[in-house]
PDB file of C-alpha atoms and ligand atoms in Angstrom:
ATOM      1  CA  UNK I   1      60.250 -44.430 -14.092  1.00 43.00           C
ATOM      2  CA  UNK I   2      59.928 -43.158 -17.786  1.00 43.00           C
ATOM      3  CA  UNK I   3      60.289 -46.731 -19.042  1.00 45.00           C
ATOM      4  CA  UNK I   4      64.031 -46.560 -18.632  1.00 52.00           C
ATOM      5  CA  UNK I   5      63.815 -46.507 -15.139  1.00 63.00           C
ATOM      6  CA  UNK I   6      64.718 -42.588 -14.885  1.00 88.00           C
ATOM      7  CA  UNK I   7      62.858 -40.032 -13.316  1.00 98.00           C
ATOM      8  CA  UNK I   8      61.176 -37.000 -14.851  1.00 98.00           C
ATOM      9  CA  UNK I   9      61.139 -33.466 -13.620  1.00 98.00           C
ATOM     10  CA  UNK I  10      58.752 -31.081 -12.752  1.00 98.00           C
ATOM     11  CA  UNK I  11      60.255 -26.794 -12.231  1.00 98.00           C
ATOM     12  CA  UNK I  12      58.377 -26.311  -8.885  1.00 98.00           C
ATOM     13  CA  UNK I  13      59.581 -23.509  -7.887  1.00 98.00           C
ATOM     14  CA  UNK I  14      56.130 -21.694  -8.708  1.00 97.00           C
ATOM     15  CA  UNK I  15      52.852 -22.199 -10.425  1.00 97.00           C
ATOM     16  CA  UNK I  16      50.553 -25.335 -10.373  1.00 97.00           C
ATOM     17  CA  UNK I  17      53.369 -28.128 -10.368  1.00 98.00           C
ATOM     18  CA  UNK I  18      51.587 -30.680  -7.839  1.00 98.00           C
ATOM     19  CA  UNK I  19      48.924 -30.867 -11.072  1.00 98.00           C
ATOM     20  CA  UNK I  20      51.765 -31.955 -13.381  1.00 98.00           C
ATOM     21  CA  UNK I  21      53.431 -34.557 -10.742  1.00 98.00           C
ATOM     22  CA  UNK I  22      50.181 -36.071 -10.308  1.00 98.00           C
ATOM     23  CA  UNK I  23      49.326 -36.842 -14.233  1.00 98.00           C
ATOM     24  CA  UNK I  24      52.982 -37.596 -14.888  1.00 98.00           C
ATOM     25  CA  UNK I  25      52.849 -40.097 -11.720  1.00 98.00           C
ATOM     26  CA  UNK I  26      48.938 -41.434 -12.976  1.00 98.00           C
ATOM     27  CA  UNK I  27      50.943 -42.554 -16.274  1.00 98.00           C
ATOM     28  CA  UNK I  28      53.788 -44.369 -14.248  1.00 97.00           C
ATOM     29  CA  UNK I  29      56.738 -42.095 -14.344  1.00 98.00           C
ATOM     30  CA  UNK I  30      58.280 -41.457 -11.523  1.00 98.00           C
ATOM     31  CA  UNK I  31      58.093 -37.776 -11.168  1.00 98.00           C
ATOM     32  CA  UNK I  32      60.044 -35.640  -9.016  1.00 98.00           C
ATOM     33  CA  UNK I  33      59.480 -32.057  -7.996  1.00 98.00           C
ATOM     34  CA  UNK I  34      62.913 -30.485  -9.470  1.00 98.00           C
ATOM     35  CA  UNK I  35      64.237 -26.810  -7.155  1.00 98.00           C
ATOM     36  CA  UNK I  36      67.939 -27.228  -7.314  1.00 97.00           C
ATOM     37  CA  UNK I  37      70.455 -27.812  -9.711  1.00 98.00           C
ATOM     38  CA  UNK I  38      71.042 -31.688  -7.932  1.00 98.00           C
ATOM     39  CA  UNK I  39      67.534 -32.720  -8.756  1.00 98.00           C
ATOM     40  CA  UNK I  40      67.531 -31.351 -12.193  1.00 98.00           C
ATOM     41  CA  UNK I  41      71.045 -33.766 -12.631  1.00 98.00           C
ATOM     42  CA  UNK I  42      68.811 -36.316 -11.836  1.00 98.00           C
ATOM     43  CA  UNK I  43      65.701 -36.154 -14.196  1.00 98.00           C
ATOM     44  CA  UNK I  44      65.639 -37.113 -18.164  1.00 98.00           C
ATOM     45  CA  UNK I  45      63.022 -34.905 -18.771  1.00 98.00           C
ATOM     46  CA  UNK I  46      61.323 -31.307 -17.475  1.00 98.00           C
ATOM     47  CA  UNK I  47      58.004 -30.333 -17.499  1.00 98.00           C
ATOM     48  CA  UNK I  48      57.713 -26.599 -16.906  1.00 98.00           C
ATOM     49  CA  UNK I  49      54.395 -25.417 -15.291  1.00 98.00           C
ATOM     50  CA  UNK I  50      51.875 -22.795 -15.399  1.00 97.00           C
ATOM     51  CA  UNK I  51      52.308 -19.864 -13.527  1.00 97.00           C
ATOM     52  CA  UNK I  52      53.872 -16.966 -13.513  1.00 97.00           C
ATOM     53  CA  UNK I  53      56.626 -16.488 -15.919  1.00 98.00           C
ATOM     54  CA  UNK I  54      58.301 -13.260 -14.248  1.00 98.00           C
ATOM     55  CA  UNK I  55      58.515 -14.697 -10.997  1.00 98.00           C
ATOM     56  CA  UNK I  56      59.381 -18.333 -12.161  1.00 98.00           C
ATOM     57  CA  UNK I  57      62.607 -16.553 -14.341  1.00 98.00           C
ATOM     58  CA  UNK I  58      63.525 -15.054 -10.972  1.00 98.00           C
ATOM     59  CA  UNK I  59      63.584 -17.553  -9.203  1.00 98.00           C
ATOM     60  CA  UNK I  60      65.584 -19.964 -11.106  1.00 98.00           C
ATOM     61  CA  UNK I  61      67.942 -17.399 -11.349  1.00 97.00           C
ATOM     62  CA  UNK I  62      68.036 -17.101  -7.024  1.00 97.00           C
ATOM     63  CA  UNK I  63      68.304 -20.895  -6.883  1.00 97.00           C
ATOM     64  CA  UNK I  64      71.007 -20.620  -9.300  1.00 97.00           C
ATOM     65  CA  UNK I  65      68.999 -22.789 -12.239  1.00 98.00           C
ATOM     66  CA  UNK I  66      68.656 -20.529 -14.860  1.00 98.00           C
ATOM     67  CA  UNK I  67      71.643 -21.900 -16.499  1.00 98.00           C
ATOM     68  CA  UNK I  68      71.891 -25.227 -16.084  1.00 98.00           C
ATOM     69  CA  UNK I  69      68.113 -25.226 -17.614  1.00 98.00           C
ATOM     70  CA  UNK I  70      69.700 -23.568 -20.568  1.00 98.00           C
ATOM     71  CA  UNK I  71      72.370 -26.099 -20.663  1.00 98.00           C
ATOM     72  CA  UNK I  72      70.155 -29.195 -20.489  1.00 98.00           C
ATOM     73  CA  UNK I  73      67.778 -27.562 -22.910  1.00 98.00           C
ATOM     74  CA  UNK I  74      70.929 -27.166 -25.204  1.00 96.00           C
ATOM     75  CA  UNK I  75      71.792 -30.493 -24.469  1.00 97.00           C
ATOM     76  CA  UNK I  76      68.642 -32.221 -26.054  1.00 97.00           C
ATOM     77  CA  UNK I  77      66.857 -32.504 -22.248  1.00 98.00           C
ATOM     78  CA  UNK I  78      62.804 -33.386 -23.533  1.00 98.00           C
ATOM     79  CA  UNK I  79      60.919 -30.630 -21.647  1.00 98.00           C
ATOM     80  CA  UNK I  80      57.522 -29.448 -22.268  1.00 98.00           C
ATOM     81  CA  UNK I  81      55.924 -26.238 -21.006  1.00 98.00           C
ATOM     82  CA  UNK I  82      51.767 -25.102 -19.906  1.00 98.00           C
ATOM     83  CA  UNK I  83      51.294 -21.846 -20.732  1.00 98.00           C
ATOM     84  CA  UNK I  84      53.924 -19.796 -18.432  1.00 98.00           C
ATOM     85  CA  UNK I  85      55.953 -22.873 -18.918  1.00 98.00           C
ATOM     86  CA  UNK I  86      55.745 -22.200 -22.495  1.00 98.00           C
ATOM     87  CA  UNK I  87      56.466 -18.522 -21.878  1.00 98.00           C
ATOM     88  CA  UNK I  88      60.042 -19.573 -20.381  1.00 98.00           C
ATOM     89  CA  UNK I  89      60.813 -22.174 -23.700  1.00 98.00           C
ATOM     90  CA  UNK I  90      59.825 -19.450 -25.745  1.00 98.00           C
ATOM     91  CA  UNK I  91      63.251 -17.182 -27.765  1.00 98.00           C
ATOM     92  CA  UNK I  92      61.357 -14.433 -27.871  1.00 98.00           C
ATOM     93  CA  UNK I  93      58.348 -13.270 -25.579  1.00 98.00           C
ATOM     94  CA  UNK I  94      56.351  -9.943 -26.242  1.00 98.00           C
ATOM     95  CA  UNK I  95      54.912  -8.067 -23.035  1.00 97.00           C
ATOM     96  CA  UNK I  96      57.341  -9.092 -20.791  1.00 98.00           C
ATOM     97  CA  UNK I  97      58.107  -7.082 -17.723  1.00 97.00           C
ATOM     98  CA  UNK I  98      61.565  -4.894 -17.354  1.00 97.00           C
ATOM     99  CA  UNK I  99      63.966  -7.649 -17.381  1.00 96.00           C
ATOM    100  CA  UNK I 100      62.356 -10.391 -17.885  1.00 98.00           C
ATOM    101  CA  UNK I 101      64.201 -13.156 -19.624  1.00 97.00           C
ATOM    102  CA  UNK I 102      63.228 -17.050 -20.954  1.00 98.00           C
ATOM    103  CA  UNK I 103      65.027 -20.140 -21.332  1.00 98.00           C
ATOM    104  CA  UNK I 104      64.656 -20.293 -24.731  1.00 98.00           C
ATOM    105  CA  UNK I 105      64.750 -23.232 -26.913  1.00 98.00           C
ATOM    106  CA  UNK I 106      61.561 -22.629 -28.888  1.00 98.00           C
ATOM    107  CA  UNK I 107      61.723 -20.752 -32.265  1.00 98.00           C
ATOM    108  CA  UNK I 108      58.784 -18.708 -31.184  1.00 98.00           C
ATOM    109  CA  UNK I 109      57.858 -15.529 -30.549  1.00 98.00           C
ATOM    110  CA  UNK I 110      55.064 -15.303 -28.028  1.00 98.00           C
ATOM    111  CA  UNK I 111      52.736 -12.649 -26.121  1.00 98.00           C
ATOM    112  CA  UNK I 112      51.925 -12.677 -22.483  1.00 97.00           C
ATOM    113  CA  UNK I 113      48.506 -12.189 -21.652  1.00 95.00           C
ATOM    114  CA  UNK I 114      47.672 -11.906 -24.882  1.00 95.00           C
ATOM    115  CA  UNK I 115      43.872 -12.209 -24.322  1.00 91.00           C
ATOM    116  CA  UNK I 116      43.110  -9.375 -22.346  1.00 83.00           C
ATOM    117  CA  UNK I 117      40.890  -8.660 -18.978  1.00 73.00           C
ATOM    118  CA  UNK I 118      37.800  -9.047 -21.631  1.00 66.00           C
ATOM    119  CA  UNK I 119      38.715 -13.385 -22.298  1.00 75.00           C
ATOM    120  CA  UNK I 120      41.590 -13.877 -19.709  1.00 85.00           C
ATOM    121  CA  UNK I 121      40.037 -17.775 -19.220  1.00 92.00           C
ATOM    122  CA  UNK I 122      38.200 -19.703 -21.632  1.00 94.00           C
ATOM    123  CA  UNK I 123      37.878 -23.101 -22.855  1.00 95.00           C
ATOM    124  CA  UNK I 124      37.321 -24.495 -26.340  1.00 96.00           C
ATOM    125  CA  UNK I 125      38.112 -27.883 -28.285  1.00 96.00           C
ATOM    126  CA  UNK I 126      41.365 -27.998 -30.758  1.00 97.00           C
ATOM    127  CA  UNK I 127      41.704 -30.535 -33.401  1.00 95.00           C
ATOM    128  CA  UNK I 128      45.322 -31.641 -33.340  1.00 96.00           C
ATOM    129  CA  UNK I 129      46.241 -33.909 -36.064  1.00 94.00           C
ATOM    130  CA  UNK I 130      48.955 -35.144 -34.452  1.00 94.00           C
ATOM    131  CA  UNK I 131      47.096 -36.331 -31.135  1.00 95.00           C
ATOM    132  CA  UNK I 132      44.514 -38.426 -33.094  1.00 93.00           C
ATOM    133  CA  UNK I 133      40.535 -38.064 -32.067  1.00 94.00           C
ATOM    134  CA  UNK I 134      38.686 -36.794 -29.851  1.00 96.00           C
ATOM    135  CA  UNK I 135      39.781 -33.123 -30.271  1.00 97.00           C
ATOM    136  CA  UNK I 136      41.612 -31.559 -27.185  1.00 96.00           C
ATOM    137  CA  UNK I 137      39.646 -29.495 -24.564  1.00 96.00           C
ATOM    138  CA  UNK I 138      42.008 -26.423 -23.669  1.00 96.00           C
ATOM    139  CA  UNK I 139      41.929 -24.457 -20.967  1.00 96.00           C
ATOM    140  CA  UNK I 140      43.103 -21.090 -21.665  1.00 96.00           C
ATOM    141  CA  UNK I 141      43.856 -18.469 -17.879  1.00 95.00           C
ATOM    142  CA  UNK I 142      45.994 -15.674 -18.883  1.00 95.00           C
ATOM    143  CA  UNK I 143      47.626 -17.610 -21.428  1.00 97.00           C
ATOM    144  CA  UNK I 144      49.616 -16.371 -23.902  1.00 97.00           C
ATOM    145  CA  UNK I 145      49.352 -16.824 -27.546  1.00 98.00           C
ATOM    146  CA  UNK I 146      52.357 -18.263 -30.416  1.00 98.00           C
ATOM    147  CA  UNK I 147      52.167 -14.748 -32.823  1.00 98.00           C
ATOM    148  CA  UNK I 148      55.478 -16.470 -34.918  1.00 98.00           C
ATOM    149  CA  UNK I 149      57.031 -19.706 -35.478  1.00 98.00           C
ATOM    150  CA  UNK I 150      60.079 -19.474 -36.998  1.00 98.00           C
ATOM    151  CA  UNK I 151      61.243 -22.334 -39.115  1.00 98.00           C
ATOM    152  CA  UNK I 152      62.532 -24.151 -36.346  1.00 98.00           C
ATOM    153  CA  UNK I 153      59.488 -24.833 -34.814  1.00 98.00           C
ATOM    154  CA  UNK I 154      56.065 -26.415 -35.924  1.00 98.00           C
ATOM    155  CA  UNK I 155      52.687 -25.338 -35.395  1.00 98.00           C
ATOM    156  CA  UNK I 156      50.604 -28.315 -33.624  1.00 98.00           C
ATOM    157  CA  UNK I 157      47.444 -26.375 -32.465  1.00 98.00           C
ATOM    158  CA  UNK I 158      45.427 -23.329 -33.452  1.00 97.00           C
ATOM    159  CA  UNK I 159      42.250 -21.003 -32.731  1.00 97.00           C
ATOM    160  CA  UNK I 160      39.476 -20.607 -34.914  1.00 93.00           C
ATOM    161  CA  UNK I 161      41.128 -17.601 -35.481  1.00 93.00           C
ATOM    162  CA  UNK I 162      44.558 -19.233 -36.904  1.00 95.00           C
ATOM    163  CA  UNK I 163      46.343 -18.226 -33.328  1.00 97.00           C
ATOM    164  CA  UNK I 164      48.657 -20.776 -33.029  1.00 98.00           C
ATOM    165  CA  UNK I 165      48.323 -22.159 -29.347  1.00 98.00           C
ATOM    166  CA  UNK I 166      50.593 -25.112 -29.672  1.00 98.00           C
ATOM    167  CA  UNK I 167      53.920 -25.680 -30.837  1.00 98.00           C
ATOM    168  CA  UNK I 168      56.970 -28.332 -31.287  1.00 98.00           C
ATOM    169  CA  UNK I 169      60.591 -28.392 -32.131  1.00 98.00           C
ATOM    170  CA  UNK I 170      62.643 -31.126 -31.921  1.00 97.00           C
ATOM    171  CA  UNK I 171      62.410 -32.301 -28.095  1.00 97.00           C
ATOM    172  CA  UNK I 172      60.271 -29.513 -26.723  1.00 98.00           C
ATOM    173  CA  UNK I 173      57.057 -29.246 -26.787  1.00 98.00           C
ATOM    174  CA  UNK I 174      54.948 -26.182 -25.591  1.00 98.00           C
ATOM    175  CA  UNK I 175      51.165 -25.325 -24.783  1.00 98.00           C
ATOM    176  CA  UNK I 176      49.625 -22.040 -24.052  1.00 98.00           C
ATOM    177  CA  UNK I 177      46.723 -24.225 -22.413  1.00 97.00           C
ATOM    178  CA  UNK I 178      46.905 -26.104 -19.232  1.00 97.00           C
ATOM    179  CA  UNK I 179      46.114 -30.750 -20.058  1.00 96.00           C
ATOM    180  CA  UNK I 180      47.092 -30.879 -16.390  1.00 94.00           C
ATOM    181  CA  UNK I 181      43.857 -29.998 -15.208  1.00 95.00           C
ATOM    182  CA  UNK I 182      41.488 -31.605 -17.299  1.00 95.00           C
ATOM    183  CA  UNK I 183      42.377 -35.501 -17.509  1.00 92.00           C
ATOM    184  CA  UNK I 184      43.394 -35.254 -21.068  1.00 96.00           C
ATOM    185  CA  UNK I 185      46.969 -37.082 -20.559  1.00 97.00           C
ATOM    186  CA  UNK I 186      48.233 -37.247 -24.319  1.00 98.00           C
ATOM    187  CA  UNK I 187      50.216 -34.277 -24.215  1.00 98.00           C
ATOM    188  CA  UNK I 188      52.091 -35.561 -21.242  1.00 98.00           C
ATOM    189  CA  UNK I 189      52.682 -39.245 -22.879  1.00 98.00           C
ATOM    190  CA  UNK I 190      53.956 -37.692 -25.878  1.00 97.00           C
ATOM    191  CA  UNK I 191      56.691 -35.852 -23.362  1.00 98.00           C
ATOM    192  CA  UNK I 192      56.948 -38.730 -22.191  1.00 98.00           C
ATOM    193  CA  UNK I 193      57.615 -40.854 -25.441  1.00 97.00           C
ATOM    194  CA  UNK I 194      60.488 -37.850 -25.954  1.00 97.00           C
ATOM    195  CA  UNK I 195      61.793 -39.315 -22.851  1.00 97.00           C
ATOM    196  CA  UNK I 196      61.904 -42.507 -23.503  1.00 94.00           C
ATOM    197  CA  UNK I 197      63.162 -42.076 -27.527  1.00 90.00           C
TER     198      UNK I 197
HETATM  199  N1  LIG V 201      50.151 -14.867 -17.539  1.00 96.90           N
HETATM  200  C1  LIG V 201      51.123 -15.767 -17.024  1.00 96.90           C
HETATM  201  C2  LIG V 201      52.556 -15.340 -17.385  1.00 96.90           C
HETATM  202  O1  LIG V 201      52.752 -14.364 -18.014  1.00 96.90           O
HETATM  203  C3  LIG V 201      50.889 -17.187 -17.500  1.00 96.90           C
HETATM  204  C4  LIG V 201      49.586 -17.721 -16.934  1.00 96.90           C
HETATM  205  C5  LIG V 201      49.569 -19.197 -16.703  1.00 96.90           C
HETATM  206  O2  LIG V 201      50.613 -19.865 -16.658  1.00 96.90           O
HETATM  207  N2  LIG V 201      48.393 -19.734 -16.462  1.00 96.90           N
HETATM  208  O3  LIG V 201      53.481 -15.996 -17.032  1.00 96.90           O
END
């Protein structure tokens, strides 16, 4: 459970969902790999995983999710996205392939792959205000970066460089980095607070 006694979500139709499930389940929610439009009725909340944005689009679309994700985004549904996860929150996404489309929610504008074959995986410590000390250890693969916020959303996280990496609006929440795979949990408890709010 999420503290209310209802179960949380995790989009597994691609990408490395098992890694959210198992953090989400290590902090006592009661997570639930989420394919069909039935189990998504079910959850409170969504975590959408790394991945691979184009393929994850098309296949909510063949298992007939695309729109009631938008609906239950609309709707208020918490749901936080790693890095292709983030991708499909995101209005606006630069780089996509030929017909690619997002979820939307976020008012961002982001860029797939924006790091190139040169840094396509890297780590490095943020400082987010927000989360409190130590500093966050990211993991970056293929990740895209935040190149706008619109006024919607807020910045949480950024590179040396002022490339915003991190982002929040409302009930969403969105990472171009992957917690999930390095025991850092506070991202996911702040989803989950959203949850339980
Ligand atoms: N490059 C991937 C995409 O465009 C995202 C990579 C990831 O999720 N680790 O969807």
């Amino acid at each position: 459970m999420a503290g209310n006694g209802q179960a949380v979500g995790v989009l597994a139709l691609q990408g490395d969902f098992r890694e959210h499930l198992a953090v989400l389940r290590g902090l006592g929610a009661d997570a639930v790999p989420v394919r069909r439009e039935s189990e998504l009725d079910e959850v409170a909340g969504l975590v959408i995983p790394g991945g691979e944005s184009s393929v994850m689009d098309k296949l909510a679309r063949m298992f007939g999710l695309f729109d009631p994700l938008r609906a239950r985004i609309a709707d208020g549904m918490p749901v936080y996205g790693t890095c292709a996860g983030l991708i499909m929150l995101a209005d606006t996404v630069r780089d996509a392939i030929a017909g690619q489309r997002t979820l939307g929610g976020l008012d961002v504008v982001v860029r797939r792959n924006a790091f190139g074959t040169q840094n396509d995986s890297f780590e490095t410590e943020l400082a987010i205000p927000e989360l409190g000390d130590p500093p966050v250890h990211a993991v970056f693969i293929r990740a895209p970066v935040i190149e706008e916020v619109g006024p919607h959303a807020t910045a949480l996280a950024t590179l040396g460089d002022g490339r915003v990496v991190a982002v929040e609006q409302g009930s969403l929440l969105g990472t171009a980095f992957h917690p999930e795979v390095t025991g850092d949990t506070r991202f996911h408890r702040r989803f989950l607070d959203r949850v339980r709010a």
